[in-house]
PDB file of C-alpha atoms in Angstrom:
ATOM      1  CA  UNK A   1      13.151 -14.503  -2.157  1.00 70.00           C
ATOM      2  CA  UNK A   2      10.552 -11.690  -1.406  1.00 79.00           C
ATOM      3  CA  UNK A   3       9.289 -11.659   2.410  1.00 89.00           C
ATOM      4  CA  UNK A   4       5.597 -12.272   1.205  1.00 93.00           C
ATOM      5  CA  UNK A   5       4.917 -14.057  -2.253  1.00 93.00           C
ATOM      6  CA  UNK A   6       1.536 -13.664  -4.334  1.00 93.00           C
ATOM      7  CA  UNK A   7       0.771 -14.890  -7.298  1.00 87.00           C
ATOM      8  CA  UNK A   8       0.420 -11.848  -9.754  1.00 84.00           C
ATOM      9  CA  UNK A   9      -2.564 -13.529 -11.989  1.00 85.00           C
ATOM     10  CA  UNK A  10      -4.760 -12.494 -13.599  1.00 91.00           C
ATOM     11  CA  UNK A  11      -7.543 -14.062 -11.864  1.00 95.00           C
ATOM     12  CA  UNK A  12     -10.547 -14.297 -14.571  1.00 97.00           C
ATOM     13  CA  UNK A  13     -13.851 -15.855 -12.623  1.00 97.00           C
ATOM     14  CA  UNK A  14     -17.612 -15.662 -13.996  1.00 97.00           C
ATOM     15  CA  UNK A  15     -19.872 -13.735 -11.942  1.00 98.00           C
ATOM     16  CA  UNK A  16     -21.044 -15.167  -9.055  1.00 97.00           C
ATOM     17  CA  UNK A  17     -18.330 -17.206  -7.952  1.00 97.00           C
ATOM     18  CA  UNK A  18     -15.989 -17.967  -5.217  1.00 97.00           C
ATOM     19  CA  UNK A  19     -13.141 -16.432  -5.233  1.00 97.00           C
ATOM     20  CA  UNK A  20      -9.427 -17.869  -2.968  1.00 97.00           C
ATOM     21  CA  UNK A  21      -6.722 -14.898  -3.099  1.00 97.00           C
ATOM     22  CA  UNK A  22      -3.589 -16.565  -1.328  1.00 96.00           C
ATOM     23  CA  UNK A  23      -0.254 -15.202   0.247  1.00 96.00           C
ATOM     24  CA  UNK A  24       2.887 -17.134   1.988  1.00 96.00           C
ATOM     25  CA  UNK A  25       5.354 -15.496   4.021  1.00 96.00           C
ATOM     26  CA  UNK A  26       8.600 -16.325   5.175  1.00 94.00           C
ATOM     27  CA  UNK A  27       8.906 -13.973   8.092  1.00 92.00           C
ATOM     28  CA  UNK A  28       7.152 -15.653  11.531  1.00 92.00           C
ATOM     29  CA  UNK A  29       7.407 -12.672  13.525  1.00 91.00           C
ATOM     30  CA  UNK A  30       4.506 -11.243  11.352  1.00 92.00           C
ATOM     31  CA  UNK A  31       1.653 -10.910  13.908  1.00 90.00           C
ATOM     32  CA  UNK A  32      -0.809  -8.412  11.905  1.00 90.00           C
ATOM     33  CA  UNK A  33      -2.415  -9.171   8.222  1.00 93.00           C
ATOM     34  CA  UNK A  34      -4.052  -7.093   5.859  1.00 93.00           C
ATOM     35  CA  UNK A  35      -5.342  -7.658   2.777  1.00 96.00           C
ATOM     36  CA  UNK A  36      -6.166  -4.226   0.212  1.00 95.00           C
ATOM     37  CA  UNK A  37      -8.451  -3.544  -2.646  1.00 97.00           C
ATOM     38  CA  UNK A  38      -6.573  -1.454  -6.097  1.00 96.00           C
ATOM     39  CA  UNK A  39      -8.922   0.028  -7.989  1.00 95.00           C
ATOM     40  CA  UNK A  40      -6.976   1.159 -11.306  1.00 92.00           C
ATOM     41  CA  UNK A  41      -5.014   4.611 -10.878  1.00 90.00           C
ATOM     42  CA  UNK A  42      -6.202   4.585  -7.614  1.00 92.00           C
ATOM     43  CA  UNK A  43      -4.467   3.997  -3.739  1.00 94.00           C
ATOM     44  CA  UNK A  44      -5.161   0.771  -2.169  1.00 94.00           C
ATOM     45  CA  UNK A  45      -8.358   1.062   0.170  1.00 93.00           C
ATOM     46  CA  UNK A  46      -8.300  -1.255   3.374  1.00 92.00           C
ATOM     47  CA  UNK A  47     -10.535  -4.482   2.843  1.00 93.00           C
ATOM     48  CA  UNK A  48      -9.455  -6.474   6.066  1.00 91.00           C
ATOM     49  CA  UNK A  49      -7.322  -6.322   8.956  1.00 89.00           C
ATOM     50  CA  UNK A  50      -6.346  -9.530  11.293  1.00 89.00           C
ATOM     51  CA  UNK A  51      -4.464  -9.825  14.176  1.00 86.00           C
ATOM     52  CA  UNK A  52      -2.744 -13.435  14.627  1.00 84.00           C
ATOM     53  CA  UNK A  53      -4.344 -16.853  13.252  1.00 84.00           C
ATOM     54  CA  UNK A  54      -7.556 -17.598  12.709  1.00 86.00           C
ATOM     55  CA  UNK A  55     -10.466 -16.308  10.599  1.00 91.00           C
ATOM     56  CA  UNK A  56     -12.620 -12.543   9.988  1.00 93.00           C
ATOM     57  CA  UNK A  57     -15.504 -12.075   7.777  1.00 95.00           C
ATOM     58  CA  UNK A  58     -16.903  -8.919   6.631  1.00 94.00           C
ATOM     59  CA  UNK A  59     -19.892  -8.927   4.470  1.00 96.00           C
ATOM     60  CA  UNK A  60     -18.844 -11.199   1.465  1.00 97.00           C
ATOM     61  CA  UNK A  61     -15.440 -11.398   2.417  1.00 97.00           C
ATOM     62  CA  UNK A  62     -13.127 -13.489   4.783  1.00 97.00           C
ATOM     63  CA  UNK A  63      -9.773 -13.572   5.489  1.00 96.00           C
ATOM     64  CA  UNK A  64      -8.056 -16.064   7.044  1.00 96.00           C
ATOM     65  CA  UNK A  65      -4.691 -16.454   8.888  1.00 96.00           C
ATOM     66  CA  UNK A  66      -2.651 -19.620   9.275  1.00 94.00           C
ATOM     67  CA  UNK A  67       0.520 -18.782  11.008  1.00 93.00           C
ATOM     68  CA  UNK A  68       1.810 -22.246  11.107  1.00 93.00           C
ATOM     69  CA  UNK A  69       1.974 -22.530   7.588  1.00 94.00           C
ATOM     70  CA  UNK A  70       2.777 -18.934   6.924  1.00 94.00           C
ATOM     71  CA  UNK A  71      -0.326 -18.089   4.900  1.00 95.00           C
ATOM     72  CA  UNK A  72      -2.968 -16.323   4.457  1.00 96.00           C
ATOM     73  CA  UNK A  73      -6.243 -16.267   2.259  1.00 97.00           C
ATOM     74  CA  UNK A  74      -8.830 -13.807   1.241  1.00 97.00           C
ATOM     75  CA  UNK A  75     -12.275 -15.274   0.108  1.00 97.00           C
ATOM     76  CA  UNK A  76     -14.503 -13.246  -1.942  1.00 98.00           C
ATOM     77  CA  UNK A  77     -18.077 -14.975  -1.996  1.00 98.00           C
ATOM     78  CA  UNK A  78     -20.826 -13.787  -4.861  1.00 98.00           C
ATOM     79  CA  UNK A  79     -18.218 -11.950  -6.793  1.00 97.00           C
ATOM     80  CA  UNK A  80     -19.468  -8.892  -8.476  1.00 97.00           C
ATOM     81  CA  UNK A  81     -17.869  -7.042 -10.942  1.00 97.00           C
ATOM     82  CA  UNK A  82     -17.362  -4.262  -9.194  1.00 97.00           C
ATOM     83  CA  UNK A  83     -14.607  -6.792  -7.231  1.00 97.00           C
ATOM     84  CA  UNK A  84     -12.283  -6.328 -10.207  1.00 97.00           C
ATOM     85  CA  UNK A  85      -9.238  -5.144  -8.876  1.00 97.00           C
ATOM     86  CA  UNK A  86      -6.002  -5.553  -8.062  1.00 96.00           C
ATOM     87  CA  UNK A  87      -5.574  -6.993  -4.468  1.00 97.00           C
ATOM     88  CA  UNK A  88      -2.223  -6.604  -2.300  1.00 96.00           C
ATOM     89  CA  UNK A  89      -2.193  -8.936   1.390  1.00 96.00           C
ATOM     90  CA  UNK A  90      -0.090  -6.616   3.856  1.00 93.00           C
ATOM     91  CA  UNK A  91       1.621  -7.581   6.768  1.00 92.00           C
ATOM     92  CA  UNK A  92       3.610  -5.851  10.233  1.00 89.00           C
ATOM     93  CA  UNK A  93       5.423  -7.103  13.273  1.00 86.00           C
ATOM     94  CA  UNK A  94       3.109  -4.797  15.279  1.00 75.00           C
ATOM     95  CA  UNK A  95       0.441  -2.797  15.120  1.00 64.00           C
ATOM     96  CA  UNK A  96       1.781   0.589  15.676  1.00 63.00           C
ATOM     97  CA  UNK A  97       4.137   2.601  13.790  1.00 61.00           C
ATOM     98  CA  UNK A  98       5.894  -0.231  11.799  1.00 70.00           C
ATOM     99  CA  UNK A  99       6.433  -0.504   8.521  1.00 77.00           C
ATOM    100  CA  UNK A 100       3.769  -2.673   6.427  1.00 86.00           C
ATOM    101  CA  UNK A 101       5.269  -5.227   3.748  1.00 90.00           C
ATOM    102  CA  UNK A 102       3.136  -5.738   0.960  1.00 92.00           C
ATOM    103  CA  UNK A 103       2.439  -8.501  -1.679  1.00 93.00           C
ATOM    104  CA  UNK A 104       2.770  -7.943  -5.158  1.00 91.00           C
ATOM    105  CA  UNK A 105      -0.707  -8.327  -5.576  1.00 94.00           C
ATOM    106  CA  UNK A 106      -2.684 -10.264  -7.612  1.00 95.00           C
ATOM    107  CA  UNK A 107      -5.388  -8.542 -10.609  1.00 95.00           C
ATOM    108  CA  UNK A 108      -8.901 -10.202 -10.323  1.00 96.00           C
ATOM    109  CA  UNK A 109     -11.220 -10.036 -13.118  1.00 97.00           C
ATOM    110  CA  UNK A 110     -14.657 -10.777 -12.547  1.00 97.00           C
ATOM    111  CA  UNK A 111     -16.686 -11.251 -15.632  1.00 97.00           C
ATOM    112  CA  UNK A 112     -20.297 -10.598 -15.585  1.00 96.00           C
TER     113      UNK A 112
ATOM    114  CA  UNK B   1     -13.767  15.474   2.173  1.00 67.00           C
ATOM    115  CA  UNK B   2     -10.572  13.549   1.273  1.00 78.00           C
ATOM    116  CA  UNK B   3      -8.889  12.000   4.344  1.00 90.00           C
ATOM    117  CA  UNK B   4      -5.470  12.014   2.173  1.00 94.00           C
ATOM    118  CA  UNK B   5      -5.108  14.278  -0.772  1.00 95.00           C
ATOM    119  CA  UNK B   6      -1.876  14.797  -3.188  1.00 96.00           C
ATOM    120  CA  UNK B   7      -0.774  16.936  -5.184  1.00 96.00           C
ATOM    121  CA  UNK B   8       0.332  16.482  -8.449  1.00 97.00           C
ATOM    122  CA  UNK B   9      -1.744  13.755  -9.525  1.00 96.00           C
ATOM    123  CA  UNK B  10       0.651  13.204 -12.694  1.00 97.00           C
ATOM    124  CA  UNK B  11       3.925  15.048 -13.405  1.00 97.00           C
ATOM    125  CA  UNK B  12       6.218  14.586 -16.112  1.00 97.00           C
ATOM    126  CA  UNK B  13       9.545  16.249 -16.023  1.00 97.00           C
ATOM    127  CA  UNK B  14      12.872  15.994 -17.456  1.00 97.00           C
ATOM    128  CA  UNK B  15      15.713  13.823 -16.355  1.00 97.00           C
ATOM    129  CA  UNK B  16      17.871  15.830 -13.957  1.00 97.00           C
ATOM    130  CA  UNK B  17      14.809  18.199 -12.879  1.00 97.00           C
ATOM    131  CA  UNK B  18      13.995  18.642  -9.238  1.00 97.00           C
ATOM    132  CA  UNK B  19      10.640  18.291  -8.319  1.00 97.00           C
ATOM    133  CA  UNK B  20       8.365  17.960  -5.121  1.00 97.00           C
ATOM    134  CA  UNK B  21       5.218  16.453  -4.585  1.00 97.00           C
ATOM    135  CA  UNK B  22       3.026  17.247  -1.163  1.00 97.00           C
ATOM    136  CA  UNK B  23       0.633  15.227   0.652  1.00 97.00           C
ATOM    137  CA  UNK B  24      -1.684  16.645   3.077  1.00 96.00           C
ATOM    138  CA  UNK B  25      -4.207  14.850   5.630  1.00 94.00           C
ATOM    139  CA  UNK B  26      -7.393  16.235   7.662  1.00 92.00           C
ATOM    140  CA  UNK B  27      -7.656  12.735  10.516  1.00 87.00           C
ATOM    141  CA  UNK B  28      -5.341  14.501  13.010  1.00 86.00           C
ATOM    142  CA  UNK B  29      -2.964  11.100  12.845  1.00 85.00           C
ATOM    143  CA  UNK B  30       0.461  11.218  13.871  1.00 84.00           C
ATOM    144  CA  UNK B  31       2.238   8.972  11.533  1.00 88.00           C
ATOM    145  CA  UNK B  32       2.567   9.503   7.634  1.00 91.00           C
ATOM    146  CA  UNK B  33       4.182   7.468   5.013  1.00 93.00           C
ATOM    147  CA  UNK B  34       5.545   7.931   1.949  1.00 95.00           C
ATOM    148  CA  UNK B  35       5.363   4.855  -0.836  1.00 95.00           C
ATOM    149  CA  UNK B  36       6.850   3.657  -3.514  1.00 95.00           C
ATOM    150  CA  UNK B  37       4.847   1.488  -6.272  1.00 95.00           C
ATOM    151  CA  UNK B  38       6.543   0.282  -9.183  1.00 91.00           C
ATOM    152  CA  UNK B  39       5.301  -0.843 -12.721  1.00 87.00           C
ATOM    153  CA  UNK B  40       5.138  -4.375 -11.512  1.00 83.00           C
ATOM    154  CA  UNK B  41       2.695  -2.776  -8.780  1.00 84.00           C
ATOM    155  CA  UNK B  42       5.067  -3.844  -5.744  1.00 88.00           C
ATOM    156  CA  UNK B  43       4.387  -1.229  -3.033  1.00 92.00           C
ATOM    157  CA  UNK B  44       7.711  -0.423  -1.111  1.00 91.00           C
ATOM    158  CA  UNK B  45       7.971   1.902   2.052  1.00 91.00           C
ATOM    159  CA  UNK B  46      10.005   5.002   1.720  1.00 93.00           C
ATOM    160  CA  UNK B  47      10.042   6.721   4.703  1.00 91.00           C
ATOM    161  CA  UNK B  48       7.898   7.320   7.540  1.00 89.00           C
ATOM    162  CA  UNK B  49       6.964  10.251   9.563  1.00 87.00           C
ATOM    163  CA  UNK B  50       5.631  10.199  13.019  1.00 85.00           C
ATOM    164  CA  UNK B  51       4.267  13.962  14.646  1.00 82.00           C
ATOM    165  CA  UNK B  52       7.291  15.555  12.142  1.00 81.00           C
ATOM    166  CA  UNK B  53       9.844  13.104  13.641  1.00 85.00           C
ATOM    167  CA  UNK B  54      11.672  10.537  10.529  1.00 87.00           C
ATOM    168  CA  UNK B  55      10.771   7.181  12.352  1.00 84.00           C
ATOM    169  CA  UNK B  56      11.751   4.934   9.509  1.00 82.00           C
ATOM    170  CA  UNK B  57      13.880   5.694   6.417  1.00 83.00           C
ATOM    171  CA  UNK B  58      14.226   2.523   3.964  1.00 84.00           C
ATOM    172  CA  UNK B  59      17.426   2.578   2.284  1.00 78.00           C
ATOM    173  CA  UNK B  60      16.728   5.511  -0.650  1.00 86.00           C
ATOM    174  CA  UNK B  61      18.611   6.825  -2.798  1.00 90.00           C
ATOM    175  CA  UNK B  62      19.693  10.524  -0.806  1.00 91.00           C
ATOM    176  CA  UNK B  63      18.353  12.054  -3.539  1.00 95.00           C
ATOM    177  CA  UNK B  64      14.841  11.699  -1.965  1.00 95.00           C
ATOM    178  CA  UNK B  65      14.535  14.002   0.805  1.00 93.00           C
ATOM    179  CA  UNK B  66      11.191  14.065   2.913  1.00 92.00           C
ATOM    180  CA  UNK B  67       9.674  17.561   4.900  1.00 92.00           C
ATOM    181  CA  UNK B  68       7.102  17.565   7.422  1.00 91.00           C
ATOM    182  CA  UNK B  69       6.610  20.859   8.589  1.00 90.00           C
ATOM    183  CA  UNK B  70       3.587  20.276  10.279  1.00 89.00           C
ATOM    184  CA  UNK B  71       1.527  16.855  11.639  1.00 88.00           C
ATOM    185  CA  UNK B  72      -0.668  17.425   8.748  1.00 92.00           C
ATOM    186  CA  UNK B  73       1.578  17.465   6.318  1.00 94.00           C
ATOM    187  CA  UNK B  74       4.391  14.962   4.243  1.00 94.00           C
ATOM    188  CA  UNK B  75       6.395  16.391   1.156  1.00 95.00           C
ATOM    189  CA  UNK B  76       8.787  14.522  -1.066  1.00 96.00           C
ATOM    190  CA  UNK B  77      11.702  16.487  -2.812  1.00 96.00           C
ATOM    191  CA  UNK B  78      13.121  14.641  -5.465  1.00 96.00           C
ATOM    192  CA  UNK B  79      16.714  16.404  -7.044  1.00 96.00           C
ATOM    193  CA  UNK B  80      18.001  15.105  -9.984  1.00 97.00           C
ATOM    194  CA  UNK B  81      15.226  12.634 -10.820  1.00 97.00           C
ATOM    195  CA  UNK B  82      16.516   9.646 -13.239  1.00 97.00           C
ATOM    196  CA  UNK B  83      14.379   7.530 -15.260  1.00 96.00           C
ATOM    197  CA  UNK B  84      14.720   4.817 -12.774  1.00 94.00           C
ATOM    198  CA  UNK B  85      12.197   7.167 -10.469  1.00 96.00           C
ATOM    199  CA  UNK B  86       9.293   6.670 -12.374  1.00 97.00           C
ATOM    200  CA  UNK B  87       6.657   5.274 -10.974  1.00 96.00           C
ATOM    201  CA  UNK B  88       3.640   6.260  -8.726  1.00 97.00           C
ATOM    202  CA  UNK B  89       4.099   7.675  -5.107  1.00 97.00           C
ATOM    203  CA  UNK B  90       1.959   6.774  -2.668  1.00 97.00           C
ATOM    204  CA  UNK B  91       1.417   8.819   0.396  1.00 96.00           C
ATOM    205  CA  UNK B  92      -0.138   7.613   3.457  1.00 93.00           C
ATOM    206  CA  UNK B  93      -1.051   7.799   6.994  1.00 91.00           C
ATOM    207  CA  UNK B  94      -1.904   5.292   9.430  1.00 85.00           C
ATOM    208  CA  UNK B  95      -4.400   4.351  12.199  1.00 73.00           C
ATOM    209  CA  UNK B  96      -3.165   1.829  15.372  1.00 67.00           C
ATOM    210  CA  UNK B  97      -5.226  -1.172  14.960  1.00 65.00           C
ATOM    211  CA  UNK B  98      -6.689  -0.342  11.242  1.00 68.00           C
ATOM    212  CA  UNK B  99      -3.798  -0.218   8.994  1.00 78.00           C
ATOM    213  CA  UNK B 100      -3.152   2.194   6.122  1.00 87.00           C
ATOM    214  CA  UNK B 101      -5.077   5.127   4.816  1.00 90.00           C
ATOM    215  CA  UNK B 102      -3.632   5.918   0.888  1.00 93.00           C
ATOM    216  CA  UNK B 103      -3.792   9.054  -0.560  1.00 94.00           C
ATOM    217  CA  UNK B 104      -4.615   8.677  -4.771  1.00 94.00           C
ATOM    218  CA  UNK B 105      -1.294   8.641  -5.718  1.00 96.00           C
ATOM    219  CA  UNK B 106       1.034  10.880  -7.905  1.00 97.00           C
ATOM    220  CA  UNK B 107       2.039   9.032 -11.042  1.00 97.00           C
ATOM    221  CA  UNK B 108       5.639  10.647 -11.832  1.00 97.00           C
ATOM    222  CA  UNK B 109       7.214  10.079 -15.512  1.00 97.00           C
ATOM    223  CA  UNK B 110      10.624  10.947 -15.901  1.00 97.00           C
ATOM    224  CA  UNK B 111      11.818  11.182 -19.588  1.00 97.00           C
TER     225      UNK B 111
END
């Protein structure tokens, strides 16, 4: 079993809608959460970055943290087609120098 | 102005070959990373380098030797590259409290 799961997709919503990108962990110790935007034949770009439980919006997107359940969500709201993209949830014991673990990722399609 | 810039983007080379690809960032951080993404687009951590000092080093095959000869810069030799090494090498550097910065990648085919 992988230390964080995500479903690979694809992902194929209309324009406009609401999107729910999800990730479970098994590791508890995991205390910082990510979540990272793949353009194709590109490096992920940073979307969000959590500390602990709880929620973080940014524009049209939120990301929340439940730590008792070991999972984590990213909510895109209006999607646009320029959201199309692959998107990878990241986690670390710490925020320093650690290493990050990533998700497989999961390939959204919006369609206008 | 690219924060983190590679170079080759794309390199195809012979099974057996020895090759190198170089990463080089203009933030001033201190740690760098070098990662691994696979055709099934799982991103795995190589090594790490923090102010030229190996901090973490995943279990990798020895063929895969990193260089730092300056905070700036990250290079990955690769000797006798197999076909098992394709895939597309991330490097990366990192910010305390803001995660990862990724450079564009260097797709490697081996054939």
């Amino acid at each position: 079993q992988k230390e964080v799961e995500q479903d690979p997709g694809p992902l194929s919503v209309p324009e406009g809608a609401i999107v729910s990108l999800n990730c479970t962990y098994s590791n508890s110790a995991f205390q910082y959460f990510m979540w990272y935007r793949q353009y194709s034949r590109k490096g992920p770009e940073l979307l969000m970055y959590t500390y602990s439980s709880g929620n973080k919006e940014d524009g049209r997107f939120t990301a929340q943290v439940d730590k008792s359940s070991k999972y984590i969500s990213l909510f895109i709201r209006d999607s646009q087609p320029s959201d199309s993209a692959t998107y990878l949830c990241a986690m670390s014991l710490s925020g320093g120098y650690q290493k990050v673990t990533f998700g497989t990722g999961t390939k959204l399609q919006v369609i206008p | 102005d690219t924060a983190v810039s590679q170079t080759p983007k794309y390199l195809v080379t012979q099974m057996g070959n020895d090759k190198s690809i170089k990463c080089e960032q203009n933030l001033g951080h201190d740690t760098m990373y070098w990662y691994k993404q696979d055709s099934k687009k799982f991103l795995k951590i190589m090594f790490s380098y923090n102010n030229k000092e190996l901090i973490i080093n995943e279990t990798v095959p020895n063929r895969f030797s990193p260089k730092s000869p300056d905070k700036a810069h990250l290079n990955l030799h690769i000797n006798s590259l197999e076909l098992g090494d394709s895939a597309v090498y991330f490097c990366a550097i990192s910010d305390p409290g803001w995660g990862y910065t990724f450079g564009s990648g260097t797709r490697l085919t081996v054939v």
